[in-house]
Coordinates of C-alpha atoms in Angstrom, one line a residue:
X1 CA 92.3 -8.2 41.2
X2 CA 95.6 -7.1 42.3
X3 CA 94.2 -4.4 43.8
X4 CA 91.3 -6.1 45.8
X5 CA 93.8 -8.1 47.2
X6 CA 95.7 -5.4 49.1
X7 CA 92.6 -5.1 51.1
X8 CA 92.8 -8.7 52.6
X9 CA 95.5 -9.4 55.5
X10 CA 98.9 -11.2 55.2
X11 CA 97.4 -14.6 55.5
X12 CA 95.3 -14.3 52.7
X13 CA 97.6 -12.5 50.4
X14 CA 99.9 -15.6 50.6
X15 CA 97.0 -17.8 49.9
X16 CA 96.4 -15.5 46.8
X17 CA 100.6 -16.5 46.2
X18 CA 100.5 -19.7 46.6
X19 CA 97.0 -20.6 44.2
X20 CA 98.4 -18.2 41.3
X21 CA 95.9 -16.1 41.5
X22 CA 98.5 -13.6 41.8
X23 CA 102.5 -13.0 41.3
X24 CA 104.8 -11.5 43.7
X25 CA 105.8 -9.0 40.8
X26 CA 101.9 -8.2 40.7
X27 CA 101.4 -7.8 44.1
X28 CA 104.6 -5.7 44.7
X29 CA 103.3 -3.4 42.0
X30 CA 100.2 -2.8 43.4
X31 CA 101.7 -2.0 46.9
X32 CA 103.7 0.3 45.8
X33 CA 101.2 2.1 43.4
X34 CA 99.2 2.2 46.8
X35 CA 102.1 3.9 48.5
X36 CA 102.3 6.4 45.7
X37 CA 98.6 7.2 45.7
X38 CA 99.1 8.1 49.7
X39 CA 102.0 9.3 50.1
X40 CA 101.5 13.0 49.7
X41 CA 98.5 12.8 52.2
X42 CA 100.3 10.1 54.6
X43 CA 104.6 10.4 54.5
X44 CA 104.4 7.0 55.7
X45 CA 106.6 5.1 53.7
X46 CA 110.2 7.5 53.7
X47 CA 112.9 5.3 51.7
X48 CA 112.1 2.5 49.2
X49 CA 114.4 0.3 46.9
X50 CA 111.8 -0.9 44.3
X51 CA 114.3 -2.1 41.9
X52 CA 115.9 -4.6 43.7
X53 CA 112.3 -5.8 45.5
X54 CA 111.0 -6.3 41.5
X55 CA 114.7 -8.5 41.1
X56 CA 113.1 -10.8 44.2
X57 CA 109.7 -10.9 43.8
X58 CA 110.6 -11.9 39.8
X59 CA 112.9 -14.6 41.5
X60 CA 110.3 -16.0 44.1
X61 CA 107.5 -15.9 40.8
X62 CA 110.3 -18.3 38.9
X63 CA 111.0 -20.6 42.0
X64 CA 107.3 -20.9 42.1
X65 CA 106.6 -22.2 38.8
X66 CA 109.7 -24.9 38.9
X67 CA 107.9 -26.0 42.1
X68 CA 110.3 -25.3 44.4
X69 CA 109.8 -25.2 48.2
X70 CA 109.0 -21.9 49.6
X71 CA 109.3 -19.8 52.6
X72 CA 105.7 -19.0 54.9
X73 CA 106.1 -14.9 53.6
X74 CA 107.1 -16.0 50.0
X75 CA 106.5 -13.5 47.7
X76 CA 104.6 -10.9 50.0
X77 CA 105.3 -7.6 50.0
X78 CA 106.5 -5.8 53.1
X79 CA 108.0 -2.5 54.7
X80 CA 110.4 -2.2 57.8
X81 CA 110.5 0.5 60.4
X82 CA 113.2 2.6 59.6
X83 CA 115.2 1.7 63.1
X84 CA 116.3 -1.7 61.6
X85 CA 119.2 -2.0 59.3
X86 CA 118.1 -3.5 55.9
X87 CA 120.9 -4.7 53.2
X88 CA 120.7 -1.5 50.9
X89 CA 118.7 0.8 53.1
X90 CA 120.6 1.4 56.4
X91 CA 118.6 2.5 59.6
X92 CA 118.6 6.3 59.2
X93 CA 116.2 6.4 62.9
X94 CA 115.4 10.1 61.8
X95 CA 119.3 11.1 61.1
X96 CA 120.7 12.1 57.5
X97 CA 124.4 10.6 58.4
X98 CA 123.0 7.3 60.1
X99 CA 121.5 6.2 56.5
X100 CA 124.9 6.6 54.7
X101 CA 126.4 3.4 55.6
X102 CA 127.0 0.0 54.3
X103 CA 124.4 -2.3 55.8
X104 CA 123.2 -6.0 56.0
X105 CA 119.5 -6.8 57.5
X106 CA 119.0 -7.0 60.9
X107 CA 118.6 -10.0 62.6
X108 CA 114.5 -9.5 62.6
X109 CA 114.4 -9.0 59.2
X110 CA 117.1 -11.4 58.1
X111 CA 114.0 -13.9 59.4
X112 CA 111.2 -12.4 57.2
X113 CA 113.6 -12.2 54.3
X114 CA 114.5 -15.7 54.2
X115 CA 110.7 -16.7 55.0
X116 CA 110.3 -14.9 51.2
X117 CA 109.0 -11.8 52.0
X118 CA 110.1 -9.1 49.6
X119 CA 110.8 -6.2 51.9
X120 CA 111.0 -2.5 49.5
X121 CA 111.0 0.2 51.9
X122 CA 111.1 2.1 55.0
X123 CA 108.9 3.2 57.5
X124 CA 108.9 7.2 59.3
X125 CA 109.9 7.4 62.9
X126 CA 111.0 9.9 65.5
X127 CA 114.6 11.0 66.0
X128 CA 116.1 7.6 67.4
X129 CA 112.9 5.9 68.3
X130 CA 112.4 8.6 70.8
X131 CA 108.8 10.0 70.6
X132 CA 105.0 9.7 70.2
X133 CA 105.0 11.0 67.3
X134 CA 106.9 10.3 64.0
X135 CA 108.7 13.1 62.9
X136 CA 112.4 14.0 62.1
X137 CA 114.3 16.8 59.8
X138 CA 115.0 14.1 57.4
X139 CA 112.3 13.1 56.3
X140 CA 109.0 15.2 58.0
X141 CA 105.6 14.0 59.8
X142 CA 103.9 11.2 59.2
X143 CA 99.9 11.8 59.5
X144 CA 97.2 9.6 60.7
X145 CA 94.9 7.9 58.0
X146 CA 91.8 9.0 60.1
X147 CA 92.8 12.3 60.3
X148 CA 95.8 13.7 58.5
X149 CA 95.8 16.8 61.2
X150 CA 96.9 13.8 64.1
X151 CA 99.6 12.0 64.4
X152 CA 99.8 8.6 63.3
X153 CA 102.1 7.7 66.8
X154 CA 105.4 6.5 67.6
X155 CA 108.3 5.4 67.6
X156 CA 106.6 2.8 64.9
X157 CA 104.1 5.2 63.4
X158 CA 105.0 5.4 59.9
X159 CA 104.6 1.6 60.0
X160 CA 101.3 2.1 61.6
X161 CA 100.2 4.3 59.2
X162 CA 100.8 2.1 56.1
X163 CA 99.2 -0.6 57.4
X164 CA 95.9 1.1 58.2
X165 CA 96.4 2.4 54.5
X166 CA 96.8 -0.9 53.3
X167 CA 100.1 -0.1 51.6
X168 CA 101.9 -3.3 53.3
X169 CA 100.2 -6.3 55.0
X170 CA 102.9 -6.9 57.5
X171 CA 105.3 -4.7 59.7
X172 CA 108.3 -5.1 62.0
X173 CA 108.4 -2.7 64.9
X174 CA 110.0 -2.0 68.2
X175 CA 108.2 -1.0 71.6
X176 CA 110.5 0.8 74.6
X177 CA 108.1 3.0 75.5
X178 CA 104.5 1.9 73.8
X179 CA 105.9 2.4 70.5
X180 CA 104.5 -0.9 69.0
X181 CA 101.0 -0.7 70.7
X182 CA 100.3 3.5 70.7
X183 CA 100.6 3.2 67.1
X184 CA 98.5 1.0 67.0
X185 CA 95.8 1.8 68.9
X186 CA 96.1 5.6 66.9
X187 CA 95.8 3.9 63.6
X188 CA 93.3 0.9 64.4
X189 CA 95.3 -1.8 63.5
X190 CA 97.1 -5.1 65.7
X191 CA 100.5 -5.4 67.1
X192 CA 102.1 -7.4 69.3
X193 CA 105.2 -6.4 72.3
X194 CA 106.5 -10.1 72.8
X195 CA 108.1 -11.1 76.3
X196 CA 111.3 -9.1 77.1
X197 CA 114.1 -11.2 74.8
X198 CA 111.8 -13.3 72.5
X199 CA 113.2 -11.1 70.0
X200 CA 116.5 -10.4 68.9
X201 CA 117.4 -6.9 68.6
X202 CA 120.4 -7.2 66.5
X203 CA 120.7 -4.3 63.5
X204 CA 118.0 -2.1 65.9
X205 CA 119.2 1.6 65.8
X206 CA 119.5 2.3 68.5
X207 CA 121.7 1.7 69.7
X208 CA 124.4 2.9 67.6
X209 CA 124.9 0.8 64.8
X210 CA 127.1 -2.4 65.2
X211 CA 125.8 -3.0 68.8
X212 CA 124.9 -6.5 70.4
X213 CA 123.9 -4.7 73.2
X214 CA 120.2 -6.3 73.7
X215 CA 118.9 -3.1 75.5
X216 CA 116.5 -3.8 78.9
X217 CA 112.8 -3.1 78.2
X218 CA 113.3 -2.8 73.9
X219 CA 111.4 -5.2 72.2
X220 CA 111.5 -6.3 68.4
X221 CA 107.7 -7.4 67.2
X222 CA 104.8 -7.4 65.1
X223 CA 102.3 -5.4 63.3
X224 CA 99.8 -6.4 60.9
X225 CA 96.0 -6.4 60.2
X226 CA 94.7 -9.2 61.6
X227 CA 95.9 -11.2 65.3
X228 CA 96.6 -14.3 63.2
X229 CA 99.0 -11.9 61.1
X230 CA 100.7 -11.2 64.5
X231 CA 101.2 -15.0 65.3
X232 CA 102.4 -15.7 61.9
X233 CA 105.1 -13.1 61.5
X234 CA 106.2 -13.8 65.4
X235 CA 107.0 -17.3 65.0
X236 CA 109.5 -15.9 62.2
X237 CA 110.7 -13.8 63.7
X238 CA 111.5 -15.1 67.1
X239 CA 112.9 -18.2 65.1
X240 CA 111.4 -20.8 68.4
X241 CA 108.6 -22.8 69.2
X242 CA 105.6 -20.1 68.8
X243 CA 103.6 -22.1 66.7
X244 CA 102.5 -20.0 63.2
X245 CA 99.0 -21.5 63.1
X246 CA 97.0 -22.1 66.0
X247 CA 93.5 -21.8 66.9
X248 CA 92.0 -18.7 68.4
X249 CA 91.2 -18.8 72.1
X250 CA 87.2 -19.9 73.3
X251 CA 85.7 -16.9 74.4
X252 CA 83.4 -18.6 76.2
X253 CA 86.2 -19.6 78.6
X254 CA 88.1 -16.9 78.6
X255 CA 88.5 -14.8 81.5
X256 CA 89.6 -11.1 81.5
X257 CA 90.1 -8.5 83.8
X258 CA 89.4 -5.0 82.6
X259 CA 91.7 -2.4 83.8
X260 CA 90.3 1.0 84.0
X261 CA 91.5 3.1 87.2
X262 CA 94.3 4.1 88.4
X263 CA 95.4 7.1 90.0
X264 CA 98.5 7.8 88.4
X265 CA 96.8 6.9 84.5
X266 CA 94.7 9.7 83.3
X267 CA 92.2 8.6 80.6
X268 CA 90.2 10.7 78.4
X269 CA 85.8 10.4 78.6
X270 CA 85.7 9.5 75.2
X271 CA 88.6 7.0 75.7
X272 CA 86.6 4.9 78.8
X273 CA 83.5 5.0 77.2
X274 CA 85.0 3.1 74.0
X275 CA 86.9 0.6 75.8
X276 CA 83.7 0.0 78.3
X277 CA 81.4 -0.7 75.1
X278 CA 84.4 -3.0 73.8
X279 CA 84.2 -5.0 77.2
X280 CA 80.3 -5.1 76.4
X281 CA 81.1 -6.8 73.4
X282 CA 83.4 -9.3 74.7
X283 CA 80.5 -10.3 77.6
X284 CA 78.0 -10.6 74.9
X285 CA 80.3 -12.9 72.8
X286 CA 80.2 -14.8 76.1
X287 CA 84.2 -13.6 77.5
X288 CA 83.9 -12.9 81.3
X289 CA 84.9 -9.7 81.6
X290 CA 85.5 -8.3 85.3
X291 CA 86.6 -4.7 86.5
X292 CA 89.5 -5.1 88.5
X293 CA 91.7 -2.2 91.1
X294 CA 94.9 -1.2 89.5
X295 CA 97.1 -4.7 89.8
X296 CA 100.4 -3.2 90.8
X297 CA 101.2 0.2 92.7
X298 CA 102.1 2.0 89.3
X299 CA 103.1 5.1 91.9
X300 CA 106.5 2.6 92.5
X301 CA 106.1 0.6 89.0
X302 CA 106.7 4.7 87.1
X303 CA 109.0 6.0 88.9
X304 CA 111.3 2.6 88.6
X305 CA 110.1 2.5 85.1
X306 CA 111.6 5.8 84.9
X307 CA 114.8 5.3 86.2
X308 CA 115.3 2.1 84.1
X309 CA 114.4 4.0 80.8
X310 CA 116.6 6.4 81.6
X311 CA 119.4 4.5 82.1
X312 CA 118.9 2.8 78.8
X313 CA 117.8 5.9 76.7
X314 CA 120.6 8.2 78.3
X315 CA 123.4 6.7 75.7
X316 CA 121.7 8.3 73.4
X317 CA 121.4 12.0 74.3
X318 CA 124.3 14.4 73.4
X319 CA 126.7 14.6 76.4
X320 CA 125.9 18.4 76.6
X321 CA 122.3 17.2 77.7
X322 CA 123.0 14.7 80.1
X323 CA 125.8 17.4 81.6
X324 CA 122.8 19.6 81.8
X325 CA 120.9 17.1 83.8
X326 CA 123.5 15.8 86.2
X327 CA 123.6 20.1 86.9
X328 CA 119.9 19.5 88.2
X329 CA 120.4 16.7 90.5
X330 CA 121.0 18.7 93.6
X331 CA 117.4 20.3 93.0
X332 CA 115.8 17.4 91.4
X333 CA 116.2 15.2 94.6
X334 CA 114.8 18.2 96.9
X335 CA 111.8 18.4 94.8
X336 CA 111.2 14.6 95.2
X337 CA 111.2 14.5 98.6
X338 CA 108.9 17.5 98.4
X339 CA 106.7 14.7 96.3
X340 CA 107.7 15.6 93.1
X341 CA 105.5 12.5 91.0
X342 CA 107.2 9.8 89.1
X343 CA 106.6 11.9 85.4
X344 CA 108.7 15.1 86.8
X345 CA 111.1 16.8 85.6
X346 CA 113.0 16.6 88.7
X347 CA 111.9 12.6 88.1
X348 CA 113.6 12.6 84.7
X349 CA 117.1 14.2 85.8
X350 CA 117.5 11.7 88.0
X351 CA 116.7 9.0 85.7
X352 CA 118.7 10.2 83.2
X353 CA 122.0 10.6 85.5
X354 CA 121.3 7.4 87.8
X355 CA 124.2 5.7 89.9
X356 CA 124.0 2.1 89.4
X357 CA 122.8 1.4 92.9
X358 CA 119.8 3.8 92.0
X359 CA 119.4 1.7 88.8
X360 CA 119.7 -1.8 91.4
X361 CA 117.1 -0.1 93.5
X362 CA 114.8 0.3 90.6
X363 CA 115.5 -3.1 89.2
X364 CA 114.8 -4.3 92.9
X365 CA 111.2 -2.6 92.8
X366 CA 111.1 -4.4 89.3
X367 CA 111.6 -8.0 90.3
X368 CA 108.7 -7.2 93.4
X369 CA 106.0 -5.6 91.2
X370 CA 106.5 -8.5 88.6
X371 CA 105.7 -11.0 91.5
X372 CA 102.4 -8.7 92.4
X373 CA 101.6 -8.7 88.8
X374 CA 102.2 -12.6 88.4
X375 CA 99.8 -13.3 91.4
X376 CA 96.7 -10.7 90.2
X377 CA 97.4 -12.7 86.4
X378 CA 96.6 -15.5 88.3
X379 CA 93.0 -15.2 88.2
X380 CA 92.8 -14.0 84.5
X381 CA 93.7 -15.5 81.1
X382 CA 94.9 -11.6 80.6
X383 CA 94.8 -7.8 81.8
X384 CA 92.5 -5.7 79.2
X385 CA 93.7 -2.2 79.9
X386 CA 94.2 1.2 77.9
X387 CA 96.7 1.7 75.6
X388 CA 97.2 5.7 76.0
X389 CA 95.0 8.4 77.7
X390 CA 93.7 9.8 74.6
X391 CA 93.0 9.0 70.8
X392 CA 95.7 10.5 68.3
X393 CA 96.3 13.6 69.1
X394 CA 97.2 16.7 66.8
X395 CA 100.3 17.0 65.4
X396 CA 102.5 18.9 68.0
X397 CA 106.6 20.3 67.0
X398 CA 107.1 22.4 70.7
X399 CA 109.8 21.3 72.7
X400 CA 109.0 18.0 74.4
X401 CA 109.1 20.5 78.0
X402 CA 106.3 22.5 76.8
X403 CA 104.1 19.9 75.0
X404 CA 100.7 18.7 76.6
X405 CA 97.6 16.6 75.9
X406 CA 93.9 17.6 76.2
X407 CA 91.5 15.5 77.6
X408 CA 87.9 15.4 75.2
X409 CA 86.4 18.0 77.7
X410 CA 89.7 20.4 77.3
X411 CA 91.4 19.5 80.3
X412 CA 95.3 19.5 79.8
X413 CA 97.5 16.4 81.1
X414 CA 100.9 16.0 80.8
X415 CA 102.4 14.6 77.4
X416 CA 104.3 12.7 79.5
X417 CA 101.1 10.4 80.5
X418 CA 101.6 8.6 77.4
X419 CA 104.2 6.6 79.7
X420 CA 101.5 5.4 81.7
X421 CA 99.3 2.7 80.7
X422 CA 102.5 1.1 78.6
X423 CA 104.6 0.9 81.4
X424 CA 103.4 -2.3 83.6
X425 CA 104.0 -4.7 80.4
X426 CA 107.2 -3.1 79.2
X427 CA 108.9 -2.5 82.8
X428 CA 108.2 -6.2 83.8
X429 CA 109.2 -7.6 80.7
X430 CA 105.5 -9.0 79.8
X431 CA 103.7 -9.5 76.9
X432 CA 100.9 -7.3 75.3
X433 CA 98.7 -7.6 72.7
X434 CA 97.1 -4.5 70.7
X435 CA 93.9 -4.7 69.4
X436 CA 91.6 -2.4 67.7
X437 CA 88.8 -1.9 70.4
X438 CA 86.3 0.5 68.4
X439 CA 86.0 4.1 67.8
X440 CA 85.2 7.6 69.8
X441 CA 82.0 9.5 69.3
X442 CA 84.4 12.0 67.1
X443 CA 85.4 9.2 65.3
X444 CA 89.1 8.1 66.2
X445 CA 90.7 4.9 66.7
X446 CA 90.8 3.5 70.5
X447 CA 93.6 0.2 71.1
X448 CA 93.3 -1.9 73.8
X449 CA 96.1 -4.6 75.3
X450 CA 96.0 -7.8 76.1
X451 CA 98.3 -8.2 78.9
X452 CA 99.7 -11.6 80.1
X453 CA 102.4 -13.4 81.8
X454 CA 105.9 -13.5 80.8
X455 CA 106.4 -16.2 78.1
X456 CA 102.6 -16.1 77.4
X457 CA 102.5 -14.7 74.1
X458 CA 100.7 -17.7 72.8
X459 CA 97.7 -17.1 75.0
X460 CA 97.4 -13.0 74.3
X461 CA 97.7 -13.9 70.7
X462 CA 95.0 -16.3 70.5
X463 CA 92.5 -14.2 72.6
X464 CA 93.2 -11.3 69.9
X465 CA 92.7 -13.8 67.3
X466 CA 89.5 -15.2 68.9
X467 CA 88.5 -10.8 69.2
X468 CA 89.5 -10.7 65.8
X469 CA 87.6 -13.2 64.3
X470 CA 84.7 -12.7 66.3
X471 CA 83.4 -9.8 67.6
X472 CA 85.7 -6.8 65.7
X473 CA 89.3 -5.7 64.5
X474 CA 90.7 -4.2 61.6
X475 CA 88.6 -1.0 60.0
X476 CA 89.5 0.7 56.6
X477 CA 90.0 4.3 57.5
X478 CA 88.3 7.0 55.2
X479 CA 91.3 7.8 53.5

């Protein structure tokens, strides 16, 4: 029984909860004899405090009998992306000294906790949140449940991975640069980057630890099986109005437009042709679904992207880095007005080193390409567009300079593409949905987003949930 039940989403496990069919100490046992059966294959789950979940979930299972009232998450079992401080288990975000502190839970989880959930361990992710893939000396790889050889993604891909693997029902990630929605898409499974600030990033490392800093373009969210998962877990943890039960969108009313082009977004065959059977789909469960030009110049939207990640990401390099960088400014800016693109290296000095008028200009650009992408919204309930140019790729340890991607046919693109299609929603501070959108012909997961307006989280959520519910979503990998 217990076991069976780690195969249904959130929403049902707490039904299971609440009717007795099963106890928190039950469930918590058989999540964590799931994590030990995948672990060797996966690395997904890097730090866990089993103990002191058993002390809770006992707790909750007492509370329960007496017939006392009960938090939404009572008694469920969860994980946490290892960026978030959790009483007992600091935020090691890839570093051995960063997990040797005194914590309490971050803000984010301080929600789920005292909604009930029963959080036990940690998820894998790149050295400070800061890569596709999730990897660090601590604690190693984490690999892909459809294909152990490929990386499972990043910054949240550890959490990724064990939900795919059905080792926790719920997750709380973070998303800067697509790291809520590439994991996602890699792994099949939903997530959600809320509007810019719906959030609050309080305990999130980075920054360093202690901050109150609520860094531009960061976002705390979601992850979870199923879209009504995503609405559940968001109305805890943004602690506002989001209702946690609502009705999925009518897909006959729903009006989408698909996203496909652009010159400055590669995407791989293999990739197009999933996505354009997924929008096949959604016409024959009677969506309208219309190809639409690129909504935005992204040409102006990456390289102010650029400059506005960088300003935020470069507190985090080592000063002998950023020296580094501020030696290549003198070049970098000859090589962009030689037309040096917006995913350079001469792009990335500069970003990395900006003056604060360069970071106004950027922020200028910002505020204009949020009004373009407000009036092409108009016309849709939401933007369906690619996630990243390619499925999950092979697991890759060269320095970032001399990484690259390969396109189905062999072609190589530049790793930095995977800025692309996550840019528009995370530089204008808009929501985005991921949802599973099918496979490739090799067999590998392929996410789609649900962009909207800013505040319209509601609406992105219920057009997953309607997706979800009825025409596909969530798919057990082989594993």
């Amino acid at each position: 029984m217990a076991r069976d039940v780690l195969d249904q989403d959130a929403t049902a496990q707490l039904v299971a909860l609440r009717e007795k069919r099963i106890s928190a100490v039950e469930l918590l046992k058989a999540s964590l004899a799931r994590h030990a059966e995948t672990h060797a294959t996966l690395n997904a789950v890097v730090a866990a405090d089993p103990g002191r979940a058993l002390e809770r979930a006992r707790a909750l299972d007492d509370a329960r009998v007496r017939g006392e009232t009960l938090g939404p998450l009572s008694g469920l079992p969860m994980t946490v992306k290892d960026t978030f401080d959790v009483a007992g288990m600091a935020a090691s975000s890839g570093l051995a000294h960063l997990r040797r502190r005194q914590t309490e839970d971050a803000l984010a989880v301080s929600h789920a906790r005292h909604a009930g959930a029963v959080i036990w361990g940690k998820t894998n992710v790149p050295v400070m949140a800061g890569d596709w893939q999730s990897a660090n000396p601590l604690y190693g790889a984490t690999n892909n449940p459809w294909d152990p050889t490929r990386t499972s993604g990043g910054s949240s891909g550890g959490a990724a991975a064990a939900l795919a693997a059905r080792v926790t029902p719920l997750e709380i990630g973070s998303d800067i640069g697509g790291s809520l929605r590439v994991p996602a898409a890699f792994c099949g499974v939903f997530s959600h980057k809320p509007t810019w600030g719906m959030v609050s990033q309080r305990g999130h490392v980075p920054p360093h630890p202690g901050s109150f800093a609520e860094r531009d373009l960061n976002v705390v969210g979601p992850m979870a099986r199923s879209a009504r998962d995503l609405r559940l877990l968001l109305s805890i943890l943004e602690d506002g109005p989001l209702a946690p039960k609502a009705p999925p969108a009518d897909l006959k009313t729903t009006k989408i437009g698909l996203w496909l082009d652009d010159p400055e977004c590669p995407l791989d065959p293999e990739v197009r042709a999933t996505l354009e059977a997924f929008a096949n789909e959604l016409r024959a469960a009677g969506a309208t679904v219309e190809l639409i030009p690129s909504p935005i110049d992204m040409r102006a939207l990456l390289f102010a992207y650029q400059t506005l990640l960088g300003g935020v990401l470069g507190e985090d390099m080592p000063p002998r880095f950023i020296r580094g960088m501020e030696r290549l400014r003198f070049f970098a800016k000859g090589a962009l007005k030689r037309g040096a693109g917006p995913l350079s290296n001469a792009a990335l000095a500069m970003a990395y080193t900006a003056r604060h008028r360069e970071w106004l200009a950027a922020d200028a650009v910002r505020a204009r390409l949020r009004h373009e992408m407000v009036e092409a919204l108009g016309d849709w309930d939401a933007i369906l567009a690619p996630i990243a140019p390619v499925p999950a790729f092979p697991h890759d340890k060269r320095p970032f300079p001399r990484r690259e991607l390969k396109l189905s046919a062999g072609k190589p693109i530049s790793y930095n593409t995977m800025l692309t299609w996550i840019a528009p929603a995370t530089a204008l501070h808009l929501p985005a949905t991921a949802v599973p959108a099918g496979l490739t012909a090799s067999g590998l997961p392929v996410g789609a987003q649900l962009i909207g307006p800013i505040a319209g989280d509601a609406k992105t959520l219920a057009i997953a949930q309607a997706i979800d519910e009825n025409v596909r979503g969530y798919i057990a990998p082989p594993l």
